[in-house]
């Protein structure tokens, strides 16, 4: 695919192979491999989404979430690129299994991570974010719908009381 060769050139990758991962609700996603590493390439709805996600990822990484995939820059320093009217973003590939809540201690570890992530997102600068597409409180509320079945705390305060000391706030 000519687009993949152009993307590889713009990001300074070697000869990369591309494998379609899945089509999400908004983005098409490919796994790219070259001699130096593995990456995820995503389509974006536009440059506003790319900038918003870059800011959120930088914020999370600055708060110690080192497992958050880095958004890579093109050779000209941009965090996204446009080819033929489609916007693309390249990220580091971070493989890993889904946590199994049946493993002893896993619900507590999930709760600790959720509490720390909630605290980090609470102080994420909101200017420039697209509230109609990325409403963090609404996303967290939907995500917590299944927590009760896993025996996880339903609030940051509960998680802090049960699993952390001191509170991350």
Backbone as JSON, one array per atom type, in Angstrom:
{
  "sequence": "XXXXXXXXXXXXXXXXXXXXXXXXXXXXXXXXXXXXXXXXXXXXXXXXXXXXXXXXXXXXXXXXXXXXXXXXXXXXXXXXXXXXXXXXXXXXXXXXXXXXXXXXXXXXXXXXXXXXXXXXXXXXXXXXXXXXXXXXXXXXXXXXXXXXXXXXXXXXXXXXXXXXXXXXX",
  "N": [[0.85, -1.18, 0.0], [0.65, 2.08, -0.95], [0.23, 4.28, 0.76], [1.19, 3.36, 3.24], [3.93, 3.15, 2.73], [4.5, 5.84, 2.4], [3.8, 6.85, 4.91], [5.67, 5.48, 6.48], [8.0, 6.71, 5.48], [7.55, 9.4, 6.28], [7.62, 9.18, 9.04], [10.13, 8.32, 9.45], [10.72, 5.6, 9.46], [12.08, 2.32, 8.86], [11.82, -0.05, 6.15], [8.63, -1.01, 6.47], [6.29, -3.46, 7.6], [2.78, -3.9, 7.44], [-0.1, -4.7, 9.29], [-3.49, -5.16, 9.47], [-5.24, -4.41, 12.4], [-7.72, -3.99, 13.75], [-10.94, -2.61, 13.19], [-11.99, 0.13, 14.82], [-14.56, 1.95, 16.63], [-14.24, 4.48, 15.69], [-11.7, 4.68, 14.53], [-9.43, 3.25, 12.11], [-7.01, 0.71, 12.56], [-3.63, -0.26, 12.44], [-0.93, -2.57, 12.84], [2.38, -1.9, 12.74], [5.6, -2.97, 11.7], [9.07, -2.57, 11.74], [12.62, -2.77, 11.23], [13.48, -1.64, 13.6], [11.46, -1.63, 15.53], [8.06, -2.01, 16.87], [4.85, -0.72, 16.12], [1.75, 1.13, 16.48], [-0.53, 2.23, 14.16], [-2.94, 4.66, 13.65], [-6.02, 5.87, 12.33], [-7.31, 9.19, 12.4], [-10.0, 11.38, 13.36], [-9.49, 13.92, 12.69], [-7.18, 16.76, 12.81], [-7.67, 17.99, 15.28], [-8.47, 15.96, 17.04], [-6.1, 14.48, 17.07], [-4.29, 16.31, 18.28], [-5.53, 16.68, 20.76], [-5.39, 14.07, 21.86], [-2.62, 13.73, 21.92], [-1.94, 15.63, 23.88], [-3.25, 14.57, 26.16], [-1.98, 12.07, 26.43], [0.71, 12.88, 26.83], [0.35, 14.2, 29.25], [-0.48, 12.07, 30.96], [1.83, 10.43, 30.83], [3.63, 12.18, 32.0], [2.75, 12.05, 34.57], [3.62, 9.68, 35.5], [2.65, 7.38, 34.25], [4.07, 5.31, 32.64], [3.62, 3.14, 30.99], [1.83, 3.99, 29.17], [1.22, 4.25, 25.77], [3.55, 5.97, 23.74], [3.05, 8.81, 21.68], [4.3, 9.14, 18.57], [6.51, 11.32, 16.73], [6.58, 12.83, 13.48], [9.22, 13.13, 10.99], [9.41, 15.84, 10.65], [8.6, 16.84, 13.07], [5.88, 16.77, 13.78], [2.93, 15.56, 15.47], [1.18, 14.04, 14.09], [0.03, 13.07, 10.82], [-1.12, 13.91, 7.52], [-2.56, 12.3, 4.8], [-3.83, 12.23, 1.66], [-6.28, 13.29, 2.54], [-6.84, 11.86, 4.84], [-6.12, 11.61, 8.25], [-3.39, 10.52, 10.25], [-1.9, 8.84, 13.06], [0.95, 7.78, 14.82], [1.9, 5.39, 17.18], [3.82, 4.01, 19.91], [4.01, 0.48, 20.26], [2.38, -1.35, 22.68], [2.21, -4.26, 23.92], [0.21, -6.6, 25.78], [-1.42, -8.74, 28.19], [-4.96, -9.01, 28.97], [-6.01, -8.08, 32.21], [-6.79, -10.58, 34.62], [-9.41, -10.78, 36.7], [-9.83, -12.9, 38.44], [-7.44, -13.71, 39.44], [-5.67, -13.82, 42.44], [-5.43, -10.82, 44.28], [-5.53, -9.23, 42.03], [-7.95, -7.64, 41.57], [-7.47, -5.63, 43.49], [-5.12, -4.48, 42.53], [-6.04, -3.5, 40.08], [-7.89, -1.64, 41.04], [-6.15, 0.13, 42.39], [-4.68, 1.14, 40.23], [-6.77, 2.29, 38.75], [-7.61, 4.27, 40.55], [-5.3, 5.87, 40.67], [-5.12, 6.63, 37.98], [-7.53, 8.02, 37.66], [-7.04, 10.17, 39.4], [-4.88, 11.34, 38.05], [-6.1, 12.06, 35.63], [-7.91, 13.89, 36.58], [-6.5, 16.27, 36.9], [-5.81, 16.91, 34.35], [-5.22, 19.21, 31.84], [-8.02, 20.92, 30.54], [-8.54, 22.68, 28.46], [-8.99, 22.99, 25.01], [-9.74, 20.35, 24.7], [-12.11, 18.06, 23.31], [-15.19, 18.17, 24.27], [-17.57, 17.01, 23.34], [-16.78, 14.66, 22.11], [-15.02, 13.41, 23.81], [-15.61, 12.93, 26.68], [-14.41, 12.73, 29.64], [-15.39, 12.25, 32.37], [-17.87, 11.0, 31.74], [-17.02, 8.76, 30.29], [-15.53, 7.4, 32.26], [-17.6, 6.88, 34.07], [-19.19, 5.1, 32.57], [-17.31, 3.06, 32.29], [-17.03, 2.19, 34.91], [-19.33, 0.82, 35.36], [-19.2, -1.98, 35.3], [-17.61, -2.54, 37.45], [-18.63, -3.17, 40.01], [-19.44, -5.84, 39.84], [-16.98, -7.02, 39.79], [-16.1, -6.57, 42.29], [-14.84, -4.17, 42.8], [-13.93, -0.92, 44.14], [-16.23, 1.84, 44.07], [-15.59, 4.51, 43.93], [-13.06, 7.07, 43.81], [-12.25, 7.83, 46.36], [-13.03, 5.59, 47.92], [-11.35, 3.64, 46.78], [-8.86, 4.66, 47.47], [-9.0, 4.51, 50.27], [-9.24, 1.75, 50.64], [-7.09, 0.55, 49.23], [-4.76, 2.08, 48.93], [-2.18, 4.08, 50.38], [-0.66, 6.94, 51.3], [-3.67, 8.79, 50.31], [-3.9, 9.51, 46.78], [-4.57, 12.1, 46.24]],
  "CA": [[0.0, 0.0, 0.0], [1.46, 3.3, -1.12], [0.09, 5.11, 1.96], [2.07, 2.84, 4.29], [5.29, 3.55, 2.39], [4.61, 7.28, 2.66], [3.78, 7.01, 6.37], [7.0, 5.04, 6.94], [8.95, 7.77, 5.13], [7.31, 10.59, 7.09], [8.0, 8.9, 10.43], [11.52, 7.89, 9.49], [10.81, 4.16, 9.72], [12.63, 1.5, 7.79], [10.78, -0.75, 5.4], [7.71, -1.54, 7.48], [5.15, -4.29, 7.23], [1.56, -3.44, 8.1], [-1.13, -5.72, 9.48], [-4.71, -4.55, 10.03], [-5.53, -4.94, 13.73], [-9.17, -4.01, 13.87], [-11.61, -1.35, 12.92], [-12.68, 0.58, 16.02], [-15.78, 2.72, 16.36], [-13.86, 5.7, 15.0], [-10.41, 4.59, 13.86], [-8.83, 2.02, 11.58], [-5.76, 0.53, 13.29], [-2.68, -1.22, 11.88], [0.3, -2.83, 13.56], [3.52, -1.77, 11.84], [6.88, -3.49, 12.18], [10.25, -2.35, 10.92], [13.77, -3.36, 11.9], [13.74, -0.99, 14.89], [10.42, -1.79, 16.54], [6.67, -2.25, 16.52], [4.08, 0.51, 16.3], [0.34, 1.12, 16.09], [-0.92, 3.36, 13.33], [-4.38, 4.87, 13.77], [-6.61, 7.01, 11.64], [-7.9, 10.18, 13.29], [-11.11, 12.12, 12.76], [-8.93, 15.19, 12.22], [-6.04, 17.23, 13.61], [-8.1, 18.33, 16.64], [-8.39, 14.72, 17.82], [-4.69, 14.15, 17.24], [-3.69, 17.21, 19.26], [-6.12, 16.38, 22.06], [-4.83, 12.81, 22.37], [-1.22, 13.98, 22.24], [-1.89, 16.33, 25.17], [-3.66, 13.65, 27.23], [-0.92, 11.07, 26.59], [1.85, 13.56, 27.47], [-0.02, 14.45, 30.64], [-0.42, 10.8, 31.69], [3.22, 10.01, 30.94], [4.29, 13.07, 32.97], [2.25, 11.66, 35.89], [4.18, 8.38, 35.87], [2.04, 6.26, 33.54], [5.07, 5.02, 31.6], [3.12, 2.12, 30.08], [1.0, 4.65, 28.17], [1.96, 4.32, 24.51], [3.99, 7.3, 23.32], [2.67, 9.24, 20.34], [5.56, 9.46, 17.91], [6.51, 12.49, 15.85], [7.12, 12.68, 12.13], [10.57, 13.69, 10.89], [9.33, 17.3, 10.76], [8.19, 17.2, 14.42], [4.43, 16.78, 13.98], [2.43, 14.36, 16.16], [0.24, 13.36, 13.18], [0.28, 13.42, 9.42], [-2.3, 13.78, 6.67], [-2.29, 11.78, 3.46], [-5.05, 12.04, 0.88], [-7.46, 13.67, 3.3], [-6.95, 11.06, 6.06], [-5.11, 11.92, 9.27], [-2.81, 9.34, 10.89], [-1.07, 9.03, 14.25], [1.74, 6.59, 15.08], [2.18, 5.2, 18.6], [4.58, 2.82, 20.26], [3.16, -0.68, 20.48], [2.5, -1.82, 24.07], [1.41, -5.48, 24.06], [-0.01, -7.09, 27.14], [-2.68, -9.48, 28.36], [-6.01, -8.41, 29.8], [-5.92, -8.58, 33.59], [-7.8, -11.56, 35.01], [-9.83, -10.47, 38.07], [-9.84, -14.1, 39.27], [-6.1, -13.87, 40.02], [-5.64, -13.17, 43.75], [-4.79, -9.51, 44.34], [-5.72, -8.46, 40.8], [-8.91, -6.54, 41.74], [-6.84, -4.53, 44.25], [-4.18, -3.81, 41.63], [-6.87, -2.75, 39.14], [-8.43, -0.49, 41.77], [-5.06, 1.09, 42.61], [-4.4, 1.79, 38.95], [-7.92, 3.14, 38.42], [-7.56, 5.44, 41.43], [-4.19, 6.72, 40.23], [-5.47, 7.18, 36.68], [-8.57, 9.03, 37.9], [-6.38, 11.35, 39.96], [-4.08, 11.97, 36.98], [-7.0, 12.7, 34.66], [-8.57, 15.01, 37.23], [-5.77, 17.51, 36.71], [-5.45, 17.05, 32.95], [-5.76, 20.49, 31.33], [-9.21, 20.68, 29.73], [-8.66, 23.56, 27.31], [-8.67, 22.35, 23.76], [-10.32, 19.02, 24.6], [-13.39, 18.06, 22.61], [-16.13, 17.56, 25.22], [-18.61, 16.22, 22.69], [-16.22, 13.38, 21.71], [-14.13, 12.81, 24.8], [-16.09, 13.37, 27.98], [-13.75, 11.81, 30.57], [-16.29, 11.76, 33.44], [-18.87, 10.07, 31.21], [-16.32, 7.52, 29.96], [-15.23, 6.69, 33.51], [-18.86, 6.38, 34.63], [-19.54, 3.9, 31.81], [-16.33, 2.03, 32.61], [-17.25, 1.68, 36.27], [-20.57, 0.04, 35.44], [-18.89, -3.38, 35.55], [-16.71, -2.69, 38.59], [-19.29, -3.79, 41.16], [-19.39, -7.29, 39.65], [-15.61, -7.45, 40.07], [-15.79, -6.26, 43.67], [-13.96, -3.01, 42.85], [-14.55, 0.25, 44.76], [-16.97, 2.65, 43.12], [-15.14, 5.9, 43.9], [-11.64, 7.28, 44.07], [-12.06, 7.84, 47.81], [-13.08, 4.2, 48.38], [-10.13, 2.95, 46.34], [-7.75, 5.16, 48.28], [-9.14, 3.97, 51.61], [-9.05, 0.31, 50.64], [-5.92, -0.03, 48.58], [-3.57, 2.92, 48.88], [-1.88, 4.9, 51.55], [-1.8, 7.82, 51.5], [-4.51, 9.11, 49.16], [-3.14, 10.19, 45.75], [-4.99, 13.51, 46.09]],
  "C": [[0.9, 1.25, 0.0], [1.39, 4.21, 0.12], [1.04, 4.65, 3.06], [3.53, 3.2, 4.0], [5.5, 5.03, 2.7], [4.61, 7.56, 4.17], [5.14, 6.6, 6.94], [8.05, 6.12, 6.66], [8.79, 8.97, 6.05], [7.72, 10.4, 8.55], [9.44, 8.41, 10.55], [11.7, 6.42, 9.83], [11.56, 3.49, 8.57], [11.49, 0.89, 7.0], [9.88, -1.46, 6.4], [6.67, -2.44, 6.85], [3.95, -3.79, 8.03], [0.54, -4.57, 8.13], [-2.34, -5.03, 10.1], [-5.02, -5.22, 11.36], [-7.02, -5.07, 13.91], [-9.7, -2.64, 13.5], [-12.37, -1.0, 14.18], [-13.95, 1.32, 15.66], [-15.47, 3.98, 15.58], [-12.65, 5.48, 14.1], [-10.16, 3.22, 13.23], [-7.46, 1.93, 12.23], [-4.93, -0.55, 12.59], [-1.51, -1.38, 12.84], [1.43, -2.79, 12.54], [4.75, -2.34, 12.5], [7.95, -3.06, 11.2], [11.42, -2.94, 11.7], [14.03, -2.81, 13.28], [12.66, -1.22, 15.94], [9.05, -2.09, 15.97], [5.86, -1.03, 16.92], [2.61, 0.23, 16.01], [0.09, 2.39, 15.3], [-2.43, 3.46, 13.37], [-4.81, 5.99, 12.85], [-7.23, 7.91, 12.71], [-9.09, 10.83, 12.6], [-10.64, 13.47, 12.23], [-7.8, 15.63, 13.13], [-6.42, 17.6, 15.05], [-8.02, 17.1, 17.54], [-6.94, 14.36, 18.09], [-4.02, 15.01, 18.29], [-4.22, 16.93, 20.66], [-5.5, 15.11, 22.66], [-3.35, 12.96, 22.71], [-1.09, 14.65, 23.59], [-2.24, 15.41, 26.33], [-2.55, 12.63, 27.48], [0.31, 11.69, 27.26], [1.57, 13.79, 28.95], [0.09, 13.16, 31.46], [1.02, 10.32, 31.87], [3.97, 10.89, 31.94], [3.87, 12.75, 34.4], [2.69, 10.24, 36.27], [3.56, 7.18, 35.18], [2.92, 5.9, 32.34], [4.61, 3.95, 30.62], [2.18, 2.7, 29.03], [1.79, 4.73, 26.87], [2.32, 5.77, 24.16], [3.44, 7.57, 21.92], [3.95, 9.75, 19.69], [5.41, 10.64, 16.97], [7.07, 12.11, 14.48], [8.52, 13.3, 12.11], [10.56, 15.21, 10.93], [8.75, 17.77, 12.09], [6.7, 17.24, 14.69], [4.0, 15.48, 14.67], [1.4, 13.6, 15.33], [0.59, 13.78, 11.77], [-0.99, 13.17, 8.61], [-1.87, 13.31, 5.29], [-3.64, 11.56, 2.78], [-6.33, 12.33, 1.64], [-7.68, 12.86, 4.57], [-5.8, 11.41, 6.99], [-4.69, 10.63, 9.96], [-1.97, 9.75, 12.1], [-0.35, 7.7, 14.51], [2.09, 6.55, 16.56], [3.12, 4.02, 18.78], [3.59, 1.69, 20.52], [3.43, -1.2, 21.88], [1.66, -3.07, 24.24], [1.23, -5.85, 25.53], [-1.32, -7.82, 27.25], [-3.7, -8.65, 29.13], [-5.85, -8.94, 31.22], [-7.08, -9.52, 33.9], [-8.2, -11.29, 36.46], [-9.9, -11.68, 38.99], [-8.48, -14.36, 39.92], [-6.09, -13.15, 41.37], [-4.84, -11.87, 43.71], [-5.03, -8.64, 43.11], [-6.79, -7.37, 40.95], [-8.31, -5.35, 42.49], [-5.88, -3.76, 43.35], [-4.93, -2.97, 40.59], [-7.42, -1.5, 39.82], [-7.35, 0.56, 42.03], [-4.76, 1.85, 41.33], [-5.54, 2.73, 38.56], [-7.93, 4.4, 39.28], [-6.46, 6.4, 40.99], [-4.5, 7.37, 38.89], [-6.54, 8.26, 36.82], [-7.95, 10.29, 38.44], [-5.58, 12.08, 38.89], [-4.97, 12.67, 35.97], [-7.73, 13.89, 35.26], [-7.83, 16.32, 37.01], [-5.22, 17.66, 35.28], [-6.04, 18.36, 32.42], [-6.89, 20.24, 30.34], [-9.27, 21.56, 28.49], [-8.2, 22.84, 26.05], [-9.21, 20.93, 23.63], [-11.69, 19.11, 23.95], [-14.44, 17.39, 23.49], [-17.2, 16.71, 24.57], [-18.1, 14.84, 22.27], [-15.48, 12.67, 22.82], [-14.48, 13.35, 26.18], [-15.56, 12.38, 29.02], [-14.67, 11.34, 31.7], [-17.32, 10.75, 32.93], [-18.22, 8.73, 30.86], [-16.01, 6.72, 31.21], [-16.5, 6.12, 34.13], [-19.29, 5.11, 33.91], [-18.59, 2.75, 32.16], [-16.55, 1.4, 33.96], [-18.51, 0.84, 36.41], [-20.3, -1.43, 35.77], [-18.04, -3.62, 36.78], [-17.36, -3.43, 39.75], [-19.24, -5.31, 41.06], [-18.0, -7.84, 39.94], [-15.22, -7.2, 41.52], [-14.85, -5.07, 43.81], [-14.68, -1.84, 43.52], [-15.19, 1.14, 43.7], [-16.54, 4.11, 43.1], [-13.65, 5.95, 44.17], [-11.37, 7.23, 45.58], [-12.08, 6.41, 48.38], [-11.81, 3.45, 48.01], [-8.94, 3.38, 47.18], [-7.8, 4.58, 49.69], [-8.79, 2.49, 51.66], [-7.67, -0.14, 50.22], [-4.67, 0.84, 48.56], [-3.38, 3.67, 50.17], [-0.62, 5.66, 51.25], [-2.59, 8.01, 50.2], [-3.7, 9.84, 48.11], [-3.54, 11.65, 45.57], [-4.27, 14.38, 47.07]]
}
